Amino acid sequence: MAVVKTQQGMLRGISCNTENSSFLAFKGIPYAKPPNGKLRFKAPLPPESWTGIRDAYEHGPVCPHYNERLDKIEAGSEDCLYLNVYTKAVDNTKKRLPVLVWIHGGGFYTGSGNSEFYGPDFFMEHEIVMVTFNYRLEVFGFLCLDNEEVPGNAGLKDQVAALKWIKNNISSFGGDPDNVTIFGCSAGAASTSYHMLSDMSAGLFSKAICQSGVCLNEWSYNIYARQRAFQLGKLLGRDTEDVNELLKFLRDVPAESLINVKLPGINTDYPDISDSLLFSPVVEKPNLNVEKFISESPPILIKKGHIAKIPLMLGYTSADGIEICRDFPKSLSFLLKKGIVIPREIKLNMSSNQMKTLDEKIRLKYFGSTTITEKMLEECVNLTTDIVFAYNTRRLARYHFKNTSMPTYLYKFTAETERNYMKKKYKMEQVPGVCHGDEQYYQFNVKNIDIPLTNDSKAVIENVVKLWVNFASYGNPTPDCADVEWKPFTEHEKNCFIIDRYLKCTVNVDEEKMTFWDEIYREQRI
């Protein structure tokens, strides 16, 4: 049993052995003070110290949430701010290893960093240190009252607290605090890109990877957060317009009342696909006298060049939109609403006539001159892949290249084997392409779901993990170019790496559709 010393006290880890590797695991490490009682909804405080040696054999409690993958409520505990460190060795006489920090996704309302789903085994076949962690979700992490008591983004500030702990302690686990790569999928990827914008996160990491999610996506920031808070109070029995009364009430309700909340739709002239995320990141009010995670919208910050000047790897899957269309054709009536197909960032500044004209133009592009019908699932997947995920991913690549001149590596994930679990779960096998999140099954050893592992998928796993580890180690996913070179994306050479059973680097991937959206956003030139 290995013992390490952290700033808060001593930890005893456990040895893990797999078919292809052995490593040490230190689980359930507190990185912040438990956000209980009056600390509910507030920014995290520094962790408390302990005496003696603390056993780090088991994960800490998960944050209370609805486990969407397993379709069950996880009662967990509000005392949930724990992280897990996996390392090859804690011998500090050896060279410090690159650190990969995983930020889990789940729409800001579901998930944890635990190894039942995010098993580190594939990564631990390489010389790296890996960290996963929990952060507060849904109401606990993203309630916003637009005041100094609850300015919003507590869940993102939890992530900052975890990154600070890693910066201060990872050398005790053999990791290099100056070579930390943060990465995530979906909401975890949007979070990753948020840290590139936030002054709170500055200097805490040196590279970033965004998988099917960036903070330019409308679903990554909530413009109705305060309304949602008062809706929640009314739903739970306190119909008030007094923010202090609401906060007192919400601090005292049982935790189980704040899980898997269902609220009525927002009454707006601009309904949007992103409105379904009830509690998520917000742009904090700039006049509040508290440390803010972000106080201008992501598009404004990115266009101003307020972004970390670090190497960035980012991409999307070939059919990310399956996630949005998983209930089709139940969602057909929603997709038929005027303006739904127009990105929120654009339509909020449009007249009704302008919106009607643009709505027709977009529908003509994706559905032809006919009205959407139940037979148009594939067309709906193509549309939502582009407007909800792919376009803004490439848009961020363009701005990052322009404003930082740092290496920017763009990919499109198209590999399909028996490990493409989500597509099967949604019964969408008839739709071409890779579902949102299905690349994760080539990164992590999932233990709480029966996922096959064959020679076909092993080859993809080896490629994917090696690319990610190389980027974390060197800032370049193919440093030796032995088989194929992943060339950086630039404005004049739009390189994109196709990740399939075979790897190739090509240019102008999905260019016709990307150019169409550049015109919609009026960003032919940036």
Short mmCIF file of C-alpha atoms in Angstrom, two decimals, residues 40-43 141-155 157 200 222 225-226 243 247 251 280-295:
data_model
loop_
_atom_site.label_atom_id
_atom_site.label_comp_id
_atom_site.label_asym_id
_atom_site.label_seq_id
_atom_site.Cartn_x
_atom_site.Cartn_y
_atom_site.Cartn_z
CA ARG A 40 -25.49 24.91 -0.11
CA PHE A 41 -25.38 26.76 -3.48
CA LYS A 42 -22.28 28.77 -2.45
CA ALA A 43 -18.82 28.72 -4.01
CA GLY A 141 -24.33 23.33 -8.70
CA PHE A 142 -26.13 25.77 -10.97
CA LEU A 143 -28.88 27.59 -9.09
CA CYS A 144 -28.53 31.30 -9.84
CA LEU A 145 -30.29 34.16 -8.04
CA ASP A 146 -28.18 36.94 -9.59
CA ASN A 147 -27.08 38.12 -6.14
CA GLU A 148 -23.92 37.86 -4.06
CA GLU A 149 -25.30 34.95 -2.07
CA VAL A 150 -25.96 32.81 -5.16
CA PRO A 151 -24.39 34.40 -8.24
CA GLY A 152 -24.37 31.04 -10.07
CA ASN A 153 -21.77 28.63 -11.42
CA ALA A 154 -21.02 26.90 -8.11
CA GLY A 155 -20.43 23.67 -10.07
CA LYS A 157 -16.20 26.87 -9.23
CA MET A 200 -10.37 31.98 -11.99
CA ASN A 222 -28.52 29.65 -19.43
CA ALA A 225 -31.58 31.06 -14.72
CA ARG A 226 -33.29 33.47 -12.32
CA VAL A 243 -35.13 36.47 -3.57
CA LEU A 247 -33.07 31.32 -0.89
CA ARG A 251 -31.61 26.01 1.54
CA SER A 280 -26.53 25.21 -16.09
CA PRO A 281 -23.74 27.81 -16.35
CA VAL A 282 -24.63 31.48 -16.42
CA VAL A 283 -23.01 34.81 -17.20
CA GLU A 284 -22.64 36.27 -13.71
CA LYS A 285 -23.71 39.85 -13.07
CA PRO A 286 -20.57 42.02 -13.37
CA ASN A 287 -21.65 44.43 -10.60
CA LEU A 288 -21.67 41.75 -7.88
CA ASN A 289 -18.91 42.08 -5.28
CA VAL A 290 -17.82 38.43 -5.43
CA GLU A 291 -15.21 36.52 -7.40
CA LYS A 292 -16.88 35.67 -10.68
CA PHE A 293 -16.20 32.65 -12.89
CA ILE A 294 -17.41 34.46 -16.00
CA SER A 295 -19.18 37.81 -16.40
#
